[in-house]
Tab-separated table of C-alpha atoms and ligand atoms in Angstrom:
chain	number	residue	atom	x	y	z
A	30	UNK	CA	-99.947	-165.481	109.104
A	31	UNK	CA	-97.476	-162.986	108.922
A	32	UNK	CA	-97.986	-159.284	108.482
A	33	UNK	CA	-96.389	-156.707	106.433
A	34	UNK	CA	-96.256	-153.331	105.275
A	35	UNK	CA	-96.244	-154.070	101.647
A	36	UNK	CA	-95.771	-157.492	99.508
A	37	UNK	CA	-94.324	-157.161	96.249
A	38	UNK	CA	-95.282	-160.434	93.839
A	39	UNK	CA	-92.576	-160.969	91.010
A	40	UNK	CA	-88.523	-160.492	92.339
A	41	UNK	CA	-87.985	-159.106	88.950
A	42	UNK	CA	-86.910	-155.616	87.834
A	43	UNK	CA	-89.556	-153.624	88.608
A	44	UNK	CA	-90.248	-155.921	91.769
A	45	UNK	CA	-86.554	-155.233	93.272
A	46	UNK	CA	-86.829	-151.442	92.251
A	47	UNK	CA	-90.004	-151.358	94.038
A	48	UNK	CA	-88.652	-153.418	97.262
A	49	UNK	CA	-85.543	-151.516	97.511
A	50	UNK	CA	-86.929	-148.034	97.537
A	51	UNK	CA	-89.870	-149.157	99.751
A	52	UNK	CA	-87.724	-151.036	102.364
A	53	UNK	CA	-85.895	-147.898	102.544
A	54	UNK	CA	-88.218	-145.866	103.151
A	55	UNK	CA	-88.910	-147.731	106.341
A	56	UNK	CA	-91.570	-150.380	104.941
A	57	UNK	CA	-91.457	-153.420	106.468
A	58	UNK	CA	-91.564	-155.314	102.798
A	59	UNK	CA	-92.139	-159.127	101.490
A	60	UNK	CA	-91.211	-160.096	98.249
A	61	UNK	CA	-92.590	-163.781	96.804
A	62	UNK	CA	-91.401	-165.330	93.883
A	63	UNK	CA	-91.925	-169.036	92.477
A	64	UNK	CA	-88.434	-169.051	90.765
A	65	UNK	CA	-84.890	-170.165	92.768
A	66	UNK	CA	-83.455	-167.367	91.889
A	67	UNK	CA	-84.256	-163.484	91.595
A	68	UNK	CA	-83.948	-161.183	88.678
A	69	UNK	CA	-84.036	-164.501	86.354
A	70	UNK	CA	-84.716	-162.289	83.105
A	71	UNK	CA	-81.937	-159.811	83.910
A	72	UNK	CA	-79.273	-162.542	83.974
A	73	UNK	CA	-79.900	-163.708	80.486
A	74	UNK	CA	-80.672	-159.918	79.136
A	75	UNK	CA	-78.182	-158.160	76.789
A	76	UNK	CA	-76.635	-161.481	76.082
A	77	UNK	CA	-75.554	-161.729	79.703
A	78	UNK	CA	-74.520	-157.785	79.870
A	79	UNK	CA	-78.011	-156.041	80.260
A	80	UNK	CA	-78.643	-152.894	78.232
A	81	UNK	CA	-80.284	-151.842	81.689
A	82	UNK	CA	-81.339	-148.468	80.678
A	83	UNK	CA	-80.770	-145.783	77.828
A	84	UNK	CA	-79.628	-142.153	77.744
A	85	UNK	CA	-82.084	-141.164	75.042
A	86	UNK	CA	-84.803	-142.602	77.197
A	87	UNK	CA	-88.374	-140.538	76.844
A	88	UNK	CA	-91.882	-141.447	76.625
A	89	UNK	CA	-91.961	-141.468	72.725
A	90	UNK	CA	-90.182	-144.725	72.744
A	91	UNK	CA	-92.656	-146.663	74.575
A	92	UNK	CA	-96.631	-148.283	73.511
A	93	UNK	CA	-99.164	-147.600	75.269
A	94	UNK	CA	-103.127	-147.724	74.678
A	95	UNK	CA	-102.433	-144.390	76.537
A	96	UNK	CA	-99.368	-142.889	75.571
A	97	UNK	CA	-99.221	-139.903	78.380
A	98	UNK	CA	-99.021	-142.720	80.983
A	99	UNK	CA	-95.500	-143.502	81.250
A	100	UNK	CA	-94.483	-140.089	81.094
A	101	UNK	CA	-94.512	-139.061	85.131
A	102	UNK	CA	-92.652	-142.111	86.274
A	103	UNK	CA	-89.918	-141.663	83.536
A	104	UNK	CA	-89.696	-138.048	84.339
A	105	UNK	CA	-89.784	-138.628	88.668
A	106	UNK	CA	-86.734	-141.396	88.235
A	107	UNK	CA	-84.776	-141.073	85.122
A	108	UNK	CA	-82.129	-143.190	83.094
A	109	UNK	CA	-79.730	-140.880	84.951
A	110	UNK	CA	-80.999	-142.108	88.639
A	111	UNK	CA	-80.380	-145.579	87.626
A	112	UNK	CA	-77.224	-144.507	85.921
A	113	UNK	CA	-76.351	-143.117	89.203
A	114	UNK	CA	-77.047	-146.429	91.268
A	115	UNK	CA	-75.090	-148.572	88.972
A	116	UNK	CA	-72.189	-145.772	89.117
A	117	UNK	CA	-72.432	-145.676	93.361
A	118	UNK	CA	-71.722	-149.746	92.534
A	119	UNK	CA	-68.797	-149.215	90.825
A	120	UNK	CA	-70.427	-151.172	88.012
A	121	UNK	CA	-68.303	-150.869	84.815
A	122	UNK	CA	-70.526	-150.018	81.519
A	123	UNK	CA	-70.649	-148.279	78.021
A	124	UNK	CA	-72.951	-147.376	75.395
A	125	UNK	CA	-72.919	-150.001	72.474
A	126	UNK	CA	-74.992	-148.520	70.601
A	127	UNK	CA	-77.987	-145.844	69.928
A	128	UNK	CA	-77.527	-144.718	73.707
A	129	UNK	CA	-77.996	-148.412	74.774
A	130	UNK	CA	-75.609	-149.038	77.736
A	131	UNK	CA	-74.668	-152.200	78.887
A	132	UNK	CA	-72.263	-153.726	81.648
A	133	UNK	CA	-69.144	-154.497	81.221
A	134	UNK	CA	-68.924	-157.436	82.447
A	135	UNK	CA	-71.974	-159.556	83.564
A	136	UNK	CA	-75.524	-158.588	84.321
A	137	UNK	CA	-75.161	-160.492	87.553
A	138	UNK	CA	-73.761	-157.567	89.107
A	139	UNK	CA	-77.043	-155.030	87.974
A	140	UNK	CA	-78.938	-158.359	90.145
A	141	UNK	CA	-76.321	-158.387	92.829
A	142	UNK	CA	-76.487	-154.192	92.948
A	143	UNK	CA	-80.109	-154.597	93.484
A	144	UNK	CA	-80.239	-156.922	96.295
A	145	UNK	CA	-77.745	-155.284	98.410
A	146	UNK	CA	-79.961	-152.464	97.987
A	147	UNK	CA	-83.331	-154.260	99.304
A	148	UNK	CA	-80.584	-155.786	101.802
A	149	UNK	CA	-80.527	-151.961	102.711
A	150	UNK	CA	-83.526	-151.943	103.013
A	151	UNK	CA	-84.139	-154.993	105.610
A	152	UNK	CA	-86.634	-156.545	102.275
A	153	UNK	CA	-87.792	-160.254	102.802
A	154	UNK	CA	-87.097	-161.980	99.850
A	155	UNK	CA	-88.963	-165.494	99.849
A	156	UNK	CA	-88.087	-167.331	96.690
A	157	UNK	CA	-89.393	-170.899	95.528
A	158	UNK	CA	-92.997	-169.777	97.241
A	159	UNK	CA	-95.952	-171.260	94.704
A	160	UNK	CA	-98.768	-168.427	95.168
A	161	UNK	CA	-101.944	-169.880	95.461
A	162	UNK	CA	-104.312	-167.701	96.498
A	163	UNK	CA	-104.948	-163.657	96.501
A	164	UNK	CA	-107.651	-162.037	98.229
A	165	UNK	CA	-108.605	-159.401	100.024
A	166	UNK	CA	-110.490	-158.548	103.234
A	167	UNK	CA	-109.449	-155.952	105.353
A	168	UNK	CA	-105.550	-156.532	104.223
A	169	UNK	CA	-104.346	-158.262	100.976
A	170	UNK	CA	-103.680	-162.397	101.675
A	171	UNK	CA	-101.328	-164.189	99.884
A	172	UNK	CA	-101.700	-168.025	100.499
A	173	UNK	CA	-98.496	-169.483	99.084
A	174	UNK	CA	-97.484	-173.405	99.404
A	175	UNK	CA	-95.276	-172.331	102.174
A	176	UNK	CA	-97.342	-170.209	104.426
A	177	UNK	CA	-99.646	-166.849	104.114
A	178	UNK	CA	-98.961	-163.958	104.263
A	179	UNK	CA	-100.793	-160.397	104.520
A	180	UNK	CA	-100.270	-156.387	104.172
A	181	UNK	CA	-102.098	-153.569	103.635
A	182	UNK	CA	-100.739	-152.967	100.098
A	183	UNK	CA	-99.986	-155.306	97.096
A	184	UNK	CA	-97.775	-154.702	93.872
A	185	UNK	CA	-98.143	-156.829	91.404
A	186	UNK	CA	-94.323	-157.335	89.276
A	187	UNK	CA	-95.000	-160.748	87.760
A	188	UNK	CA	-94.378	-159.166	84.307
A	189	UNK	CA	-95.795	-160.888	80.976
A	190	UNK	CA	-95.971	-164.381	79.549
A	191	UNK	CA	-92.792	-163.813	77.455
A	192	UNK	CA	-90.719	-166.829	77.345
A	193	UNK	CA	-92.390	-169.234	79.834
A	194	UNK	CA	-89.952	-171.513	79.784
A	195	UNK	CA	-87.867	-169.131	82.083
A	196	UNK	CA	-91.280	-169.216	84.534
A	197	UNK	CA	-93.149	-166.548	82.983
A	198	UNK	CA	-96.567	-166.269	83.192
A	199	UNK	CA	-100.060	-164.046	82.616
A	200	UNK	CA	-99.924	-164.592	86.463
A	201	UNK	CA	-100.691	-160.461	86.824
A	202	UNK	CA	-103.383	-160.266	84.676
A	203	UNK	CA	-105.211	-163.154	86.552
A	204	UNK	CA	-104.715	-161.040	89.899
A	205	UNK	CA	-105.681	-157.989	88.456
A	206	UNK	CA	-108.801	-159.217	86.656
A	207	UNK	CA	-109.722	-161.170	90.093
A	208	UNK	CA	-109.613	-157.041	91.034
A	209	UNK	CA	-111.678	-155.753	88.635
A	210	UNK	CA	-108.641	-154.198	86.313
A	211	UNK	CA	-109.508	-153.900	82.876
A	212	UNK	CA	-106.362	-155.883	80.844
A	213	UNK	CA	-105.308	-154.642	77.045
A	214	UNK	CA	-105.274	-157.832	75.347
A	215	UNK	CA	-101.236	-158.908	75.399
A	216	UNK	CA	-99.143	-159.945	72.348
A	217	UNK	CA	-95.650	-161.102	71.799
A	218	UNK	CA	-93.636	-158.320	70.799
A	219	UNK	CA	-90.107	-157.437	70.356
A	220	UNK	CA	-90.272	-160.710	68.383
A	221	UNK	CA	-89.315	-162.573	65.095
A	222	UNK	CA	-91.551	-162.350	62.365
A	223	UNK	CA	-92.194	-166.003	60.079
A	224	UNK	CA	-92.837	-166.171	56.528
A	225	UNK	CA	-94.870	-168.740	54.566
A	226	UNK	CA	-94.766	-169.831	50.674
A	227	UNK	CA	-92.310	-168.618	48.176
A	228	UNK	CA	-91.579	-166.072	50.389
A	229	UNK	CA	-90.261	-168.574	53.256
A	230	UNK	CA	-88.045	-170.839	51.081
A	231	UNK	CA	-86.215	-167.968	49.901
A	232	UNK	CA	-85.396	-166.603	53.364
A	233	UNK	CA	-84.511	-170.244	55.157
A	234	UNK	CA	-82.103	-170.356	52.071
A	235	UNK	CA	-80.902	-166.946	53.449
A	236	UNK	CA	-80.660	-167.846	56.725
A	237	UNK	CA	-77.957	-166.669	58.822
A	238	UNK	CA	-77.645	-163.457	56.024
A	239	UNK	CA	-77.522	-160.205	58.334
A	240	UNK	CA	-77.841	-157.047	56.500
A	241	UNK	CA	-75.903	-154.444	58.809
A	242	UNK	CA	-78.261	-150.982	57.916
A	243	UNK	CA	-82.121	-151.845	56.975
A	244	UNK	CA	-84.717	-149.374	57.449
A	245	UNK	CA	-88.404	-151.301	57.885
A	246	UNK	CA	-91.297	-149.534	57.915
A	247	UNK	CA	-95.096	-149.814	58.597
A	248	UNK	CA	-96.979	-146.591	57.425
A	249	UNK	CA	-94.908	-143.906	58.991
A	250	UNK	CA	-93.302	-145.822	61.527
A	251	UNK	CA	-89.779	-146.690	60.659
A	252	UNK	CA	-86.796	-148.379	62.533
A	253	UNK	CA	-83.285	-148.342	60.661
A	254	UNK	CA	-81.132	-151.237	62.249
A	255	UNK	CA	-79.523	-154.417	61.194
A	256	UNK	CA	-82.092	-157.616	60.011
A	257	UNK	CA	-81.418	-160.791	59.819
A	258	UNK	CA	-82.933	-163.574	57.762
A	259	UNK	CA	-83.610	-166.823	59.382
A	260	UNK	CA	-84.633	-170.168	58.946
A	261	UNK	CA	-88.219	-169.037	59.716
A	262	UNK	CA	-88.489	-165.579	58.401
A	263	UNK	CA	-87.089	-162.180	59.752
A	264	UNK	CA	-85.471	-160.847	62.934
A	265	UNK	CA	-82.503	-158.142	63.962
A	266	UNK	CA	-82.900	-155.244	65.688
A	267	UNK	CA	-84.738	-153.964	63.226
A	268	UNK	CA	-87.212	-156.344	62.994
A	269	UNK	CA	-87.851	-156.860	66.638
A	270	UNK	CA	-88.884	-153.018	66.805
A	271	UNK	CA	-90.918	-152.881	64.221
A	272	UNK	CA	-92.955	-156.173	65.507
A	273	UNK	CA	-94.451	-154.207	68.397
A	274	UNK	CA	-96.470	-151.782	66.073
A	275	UNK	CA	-97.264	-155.148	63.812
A	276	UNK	CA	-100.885	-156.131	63.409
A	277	UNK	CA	-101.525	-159.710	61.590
A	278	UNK	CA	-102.235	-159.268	58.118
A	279	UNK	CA	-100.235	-155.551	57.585
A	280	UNK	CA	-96.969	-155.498	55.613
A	281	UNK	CA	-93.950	-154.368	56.632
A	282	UNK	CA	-92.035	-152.639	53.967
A	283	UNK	CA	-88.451	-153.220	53.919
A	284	UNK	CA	-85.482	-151.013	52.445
A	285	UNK	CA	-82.129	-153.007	52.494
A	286	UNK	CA	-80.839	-150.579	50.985
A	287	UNK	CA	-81.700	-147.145	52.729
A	288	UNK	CA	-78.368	-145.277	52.048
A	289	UNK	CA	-78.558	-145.818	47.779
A	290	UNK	CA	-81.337	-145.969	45.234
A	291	UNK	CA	-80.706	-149.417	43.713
A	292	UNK	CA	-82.428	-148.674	40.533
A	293	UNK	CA	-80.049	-145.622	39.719
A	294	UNK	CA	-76.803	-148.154	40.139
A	295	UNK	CA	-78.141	-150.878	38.334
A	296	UNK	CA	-79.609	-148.791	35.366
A	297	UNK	CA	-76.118	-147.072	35.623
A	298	UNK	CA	-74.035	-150.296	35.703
A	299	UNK	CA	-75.809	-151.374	32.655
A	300	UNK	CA	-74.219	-148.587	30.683
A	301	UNK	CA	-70.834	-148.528	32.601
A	302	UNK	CA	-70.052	-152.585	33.278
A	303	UNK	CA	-72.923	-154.028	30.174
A	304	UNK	CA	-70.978	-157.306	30.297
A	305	UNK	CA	-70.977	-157.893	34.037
A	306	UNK	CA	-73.732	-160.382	36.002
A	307	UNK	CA	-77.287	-158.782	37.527
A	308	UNK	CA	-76.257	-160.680	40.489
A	309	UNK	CA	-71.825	-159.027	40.754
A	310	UNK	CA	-73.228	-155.844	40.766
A	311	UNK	CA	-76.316	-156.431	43.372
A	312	UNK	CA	-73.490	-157.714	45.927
A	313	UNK	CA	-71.903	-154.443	45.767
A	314	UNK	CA	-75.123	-153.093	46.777
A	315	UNK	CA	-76.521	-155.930	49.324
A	316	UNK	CA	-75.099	-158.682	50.712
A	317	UNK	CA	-73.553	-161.594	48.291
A	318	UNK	CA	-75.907	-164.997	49.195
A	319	UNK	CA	-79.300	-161.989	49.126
A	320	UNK	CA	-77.868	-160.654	46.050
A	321	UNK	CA	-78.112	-164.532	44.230
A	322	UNK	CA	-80.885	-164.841	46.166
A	323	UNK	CA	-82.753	-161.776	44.446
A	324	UNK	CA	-81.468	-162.199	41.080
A	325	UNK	CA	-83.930	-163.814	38.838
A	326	UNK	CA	-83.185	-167.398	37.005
A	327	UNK	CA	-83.816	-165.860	33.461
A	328	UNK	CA	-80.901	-162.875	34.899
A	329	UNK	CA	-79.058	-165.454	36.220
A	330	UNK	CA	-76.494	-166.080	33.305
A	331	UNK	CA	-76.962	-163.080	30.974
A	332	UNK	CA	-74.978	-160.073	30.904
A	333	UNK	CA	-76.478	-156.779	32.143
A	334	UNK	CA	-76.745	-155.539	28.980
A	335	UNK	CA	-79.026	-158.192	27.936
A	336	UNK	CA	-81.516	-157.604	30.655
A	337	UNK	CA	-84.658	-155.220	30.242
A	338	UNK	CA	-84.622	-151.946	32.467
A	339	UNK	CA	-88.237	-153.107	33.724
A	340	UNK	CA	-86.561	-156.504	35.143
A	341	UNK	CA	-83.530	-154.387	36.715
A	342	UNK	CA	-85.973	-152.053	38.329
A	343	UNK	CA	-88.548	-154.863	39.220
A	344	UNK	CA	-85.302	-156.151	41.758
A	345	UNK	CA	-84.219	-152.513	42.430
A	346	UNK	CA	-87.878	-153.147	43.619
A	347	UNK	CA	-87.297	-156.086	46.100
A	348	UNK	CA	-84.244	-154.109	47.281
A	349	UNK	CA	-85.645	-151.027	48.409
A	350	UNK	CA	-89.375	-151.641	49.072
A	351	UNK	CA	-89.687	-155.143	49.908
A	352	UNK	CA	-93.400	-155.606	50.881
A	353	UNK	CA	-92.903	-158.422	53.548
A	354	UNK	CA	-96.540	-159.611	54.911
A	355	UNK	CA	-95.268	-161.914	58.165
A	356	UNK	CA	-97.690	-165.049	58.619
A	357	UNK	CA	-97.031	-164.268	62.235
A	358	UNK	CA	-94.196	-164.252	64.636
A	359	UNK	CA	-92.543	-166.606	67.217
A	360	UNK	CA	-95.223	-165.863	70.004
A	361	UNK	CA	-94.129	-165.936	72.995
A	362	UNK	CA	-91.250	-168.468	73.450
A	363	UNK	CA	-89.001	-166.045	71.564
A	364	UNK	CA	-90.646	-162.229	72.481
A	365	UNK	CA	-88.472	-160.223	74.379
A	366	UNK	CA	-91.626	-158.808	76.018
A	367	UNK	CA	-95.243	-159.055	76.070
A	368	UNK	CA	-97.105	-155.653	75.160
A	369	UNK	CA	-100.664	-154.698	76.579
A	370	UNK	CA	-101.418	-156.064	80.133
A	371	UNK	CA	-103.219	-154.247	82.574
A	372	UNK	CA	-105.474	-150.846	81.138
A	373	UNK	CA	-103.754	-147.939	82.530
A	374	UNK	CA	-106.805	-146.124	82.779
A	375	UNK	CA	-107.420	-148.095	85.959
A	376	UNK	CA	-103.918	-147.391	87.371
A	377	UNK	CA	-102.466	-143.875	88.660
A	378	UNK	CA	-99.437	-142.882	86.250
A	379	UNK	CA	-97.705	-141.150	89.873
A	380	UNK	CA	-98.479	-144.239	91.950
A	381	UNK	CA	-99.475	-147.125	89.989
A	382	UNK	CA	-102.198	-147.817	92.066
A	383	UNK	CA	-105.265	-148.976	90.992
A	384	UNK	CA	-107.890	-145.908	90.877
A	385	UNK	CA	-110.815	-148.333	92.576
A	386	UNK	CA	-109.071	-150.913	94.384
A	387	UNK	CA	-106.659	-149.168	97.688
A	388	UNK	CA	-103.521	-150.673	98.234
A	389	UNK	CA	-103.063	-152.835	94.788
A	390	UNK	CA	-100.480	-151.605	92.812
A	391	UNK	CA	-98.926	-153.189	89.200
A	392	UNK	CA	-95.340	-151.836	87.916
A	393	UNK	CA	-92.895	-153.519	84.899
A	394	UNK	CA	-93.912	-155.316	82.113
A	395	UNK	CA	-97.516	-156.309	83.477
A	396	UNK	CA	-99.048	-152.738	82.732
A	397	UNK	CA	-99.605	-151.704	79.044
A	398	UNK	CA	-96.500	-150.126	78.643
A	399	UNK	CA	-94.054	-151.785	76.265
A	400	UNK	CA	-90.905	-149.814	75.396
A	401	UNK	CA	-88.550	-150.009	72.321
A	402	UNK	CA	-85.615	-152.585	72.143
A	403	UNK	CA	-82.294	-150.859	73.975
A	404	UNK	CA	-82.820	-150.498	77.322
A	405	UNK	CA	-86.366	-148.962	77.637
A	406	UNK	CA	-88.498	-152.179	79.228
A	407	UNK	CA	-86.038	-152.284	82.093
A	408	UNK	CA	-85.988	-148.554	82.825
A	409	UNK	CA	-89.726	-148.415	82.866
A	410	UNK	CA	-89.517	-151.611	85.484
A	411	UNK	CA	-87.130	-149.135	87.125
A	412	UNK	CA	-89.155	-146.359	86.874
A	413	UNK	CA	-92.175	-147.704	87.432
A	414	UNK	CA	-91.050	-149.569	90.512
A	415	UNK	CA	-89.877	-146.545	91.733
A	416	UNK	CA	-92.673	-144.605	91.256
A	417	UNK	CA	-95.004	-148.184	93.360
A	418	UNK	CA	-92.069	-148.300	96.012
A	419	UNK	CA	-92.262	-144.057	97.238
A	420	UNK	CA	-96.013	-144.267	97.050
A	421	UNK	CA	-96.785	-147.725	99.464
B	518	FDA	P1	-89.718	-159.820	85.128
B	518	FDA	O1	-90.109	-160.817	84.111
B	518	FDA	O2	-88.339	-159.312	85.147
B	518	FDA	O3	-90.002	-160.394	86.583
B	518	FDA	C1	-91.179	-161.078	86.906
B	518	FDA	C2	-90.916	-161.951	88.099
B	518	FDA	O4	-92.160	-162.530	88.505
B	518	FDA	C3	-89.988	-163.112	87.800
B	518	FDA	O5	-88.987	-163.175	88.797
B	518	FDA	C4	-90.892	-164.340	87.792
B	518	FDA	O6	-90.234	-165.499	88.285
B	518	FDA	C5	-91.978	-163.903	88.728
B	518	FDA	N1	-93.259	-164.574	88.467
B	518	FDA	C6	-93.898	-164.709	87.279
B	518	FDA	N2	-95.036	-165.390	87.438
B	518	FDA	C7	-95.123	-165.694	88.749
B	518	FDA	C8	-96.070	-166.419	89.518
B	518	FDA	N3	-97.154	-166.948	88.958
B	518	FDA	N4	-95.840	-166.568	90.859
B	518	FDA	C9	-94.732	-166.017	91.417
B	518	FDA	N5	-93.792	-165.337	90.737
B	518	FDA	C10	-93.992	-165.171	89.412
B	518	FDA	N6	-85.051	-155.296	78.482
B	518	FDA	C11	-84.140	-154.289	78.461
B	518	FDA	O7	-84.497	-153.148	78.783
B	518	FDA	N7	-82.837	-154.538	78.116
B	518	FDA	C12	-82.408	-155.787	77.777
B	518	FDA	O8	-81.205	-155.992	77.529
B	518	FDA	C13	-83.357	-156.829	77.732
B	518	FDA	N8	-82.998	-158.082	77.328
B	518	FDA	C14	-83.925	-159.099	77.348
B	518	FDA	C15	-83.556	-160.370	76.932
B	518	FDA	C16	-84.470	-161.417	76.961
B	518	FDA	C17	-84.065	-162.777	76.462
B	518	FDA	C18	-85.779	-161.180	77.459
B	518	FDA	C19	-86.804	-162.298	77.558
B	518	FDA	C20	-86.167	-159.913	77.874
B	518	FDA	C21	-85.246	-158.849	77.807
B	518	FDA	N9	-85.611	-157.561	78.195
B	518	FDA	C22	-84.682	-156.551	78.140
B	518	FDA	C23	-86.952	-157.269	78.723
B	518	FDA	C24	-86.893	-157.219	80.262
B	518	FDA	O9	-86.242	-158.386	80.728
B	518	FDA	C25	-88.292	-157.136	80.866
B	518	FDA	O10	-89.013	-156.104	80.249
B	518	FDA	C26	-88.198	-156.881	82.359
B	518	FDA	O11	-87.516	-157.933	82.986
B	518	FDA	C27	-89.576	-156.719	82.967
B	518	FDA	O12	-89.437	-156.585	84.357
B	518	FDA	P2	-90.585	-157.094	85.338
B	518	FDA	O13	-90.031	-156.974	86.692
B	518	FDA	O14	-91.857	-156.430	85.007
B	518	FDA	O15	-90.779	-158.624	84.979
């Protein structure tokens, strides 16, 4: 068996962060992974440029059953710290969008950046291993299918169950429960919502539509991006926010229109253009295939002028508030992240160790702490990596 300081289980983004800054503090550190390769979720991220953190990172943009938890790690290593690492790299990047910065060129080089750091660091990285086994007696033992291995800490960094097919798993939450660790039930989220009946014929017929400034909303919680309709409902930016705060059976209301007030132009148009179509003057407002799509068949042919004010306000409706109840979403093959995970009531928010077991630590997307889309999931596996790697 071979003895460590610390063994890190998941060579993701909060399992590198934590490596790096452990192994360079001196720790003699292991990290295990079952995949061939390391960092397998930052290479596809971004669309192969990884939004790897944000400048208008805080704690307000992240879920949590406890919402003061994230806040000490975000505040001890900051979007700027990570800003500064990529910088030292000489890694090329801008901000897209909404403070969301991405590389220039691949997201290979955030991955490469990150090993030559836990290369700094003298970190064993040990990919391919199949764990089989965690348990503890006076150290943590790791049987793998290559070997054991033991130290007197543990962090887990599997991260969630989103998108197994890349070798995902609830792997953490088994350890953690195996410990005692209360877990926050998980759920897909950052993730496409579907539709069912009426509802879903008319948005496969829209599929592909993108409609560039949506604002969706449940209760008071609103996220004004681009949606998109698809073959099986909703998704965009927009969408994929506002799925995180989603509970089966609420409705999301949605405004495709949140710079106008539909009903004013059409009631308008009907006394300025009477002869034009329902449907010309919607696709000034919308986009052209939603505006046929929301005109009604009885509209379809008939000059405005024809058309009752209670039918040109009952689309004006649609338009603005839209009340979309989703049959469900994608699940997990298509979430960008899993919320919930392990409680962090039984976690320290400076250490991220567990309050009643010494030595076992959890950091990334396995702890209850989901952030927005843009940047925010990786820089809490940053942060909270950091935060695992100063304190081991
Ligand atoms: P992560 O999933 O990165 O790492 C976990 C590691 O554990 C993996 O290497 C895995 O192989 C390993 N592992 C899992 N189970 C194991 C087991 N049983 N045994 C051994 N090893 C195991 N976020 C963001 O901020 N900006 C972005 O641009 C994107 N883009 C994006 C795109 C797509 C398609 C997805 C799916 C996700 C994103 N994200 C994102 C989210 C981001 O990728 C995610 O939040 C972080 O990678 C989480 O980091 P972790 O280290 O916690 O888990």
């Amino acid at each position: 068996m071979t003895t460590y300081d610390v063994i890190i289980l998941g060579a993701g983004a909060a399992g590198l962060m934590a490596a790096l800054t452990a192994g360079q503090r001196g720790r003699r550190v292991l990290v295990l992974d079952h995949a061939e390769v390391p960092g397998k979720k930052i290479l596809i991220s971004g669309g192969g440029r990884c939004n790897f953190t944000n400048l208008e990172c805080a704690p307000d943009k992240f879920l949590s059953n406890n919402r003061h938890f994230a806040k000490s790690a975000l505040a001890r290593y900051t979007q700027f710290d990570f800003i500064d690492m990529v910088a030292r790299h000489g890694i090329a990047y801008h901000e897209k969008t909404l403070g969301q910065l991405f590389c220039d060129g691949s997201a290979r080089a955030i991955v490469t950046m990150l090993l030559d750091e836990a290369a700094r660091g003298d970190v064993t990285l040990k990919l391919n291993h199949a764990i089989t086994d965690v348990r503890r007696a006076d150290h943590f033992v790791i049987e793998t299918d290559k070997g054991s291995f033991s130290a007197p800490a543990l962090i887990l960094a599997t991260g969630g169950p989103s998108i197994p097919k890349m070798g995902a798993t609830g792997f953490a939450y088994e350890v953690a429960k195996r410990f005692g660790l209360p877990i926050i039930p998980p759920r897909p989220a950052l993730v496409p919502f579907t539709a069912g009946g009426a509802e879903l014929d008319l948005m496969t017929g829209l599929a592909g539509v993108a409609v560039p400034d949506a604002r969706v909303s449940i209760g008071k919680r609103a996220f004004r991006e681009a949606l998109l309709f698809t073959h099986r409902g909703l998704s965009g930016p927009a969408i994929l926010q506002i799925s995180s705060y989603w509970q089966p059976g609420e409705t999301v209301r949605l405004d495709l229109l949140p710079e106008g007030d539909a009903a004013e132009a059409l009631l308008a148009a009907k006394r300025s253009r009477a002869k034009s179509e329902l449907k010309t003057i919607l696709a000034q407002l919308v986009p052209s295939r939603l505006a046929a799509a929301l005109t009604p068949e009885a509209a379809a042919a008939r000059a405005l002028a024809d058309l009752p004010d209670k039918l040109l306000l009952a689309v004006a409706e649609k338009v603005q508030r839209w009340p979309f109840i989703p049959v469900g979403t994608e699940g997990y093959a298509k979430a960008e992240v899993t919320a919930g995970g392990i409680d962090t009531k039984a976690l320290s928010s400076q250490t991220m160790e567990a309050a009643d077991v010494p030595g076992l630590y959890a950091i990334g997307e396995a702890v209850d702490v989901t952030g927005w889309l843009g940047g925010y999931n990786f820089q809490w596996a940053w942060s909270s990596g950091w935060a695992a790697g100063m304190a081991v």
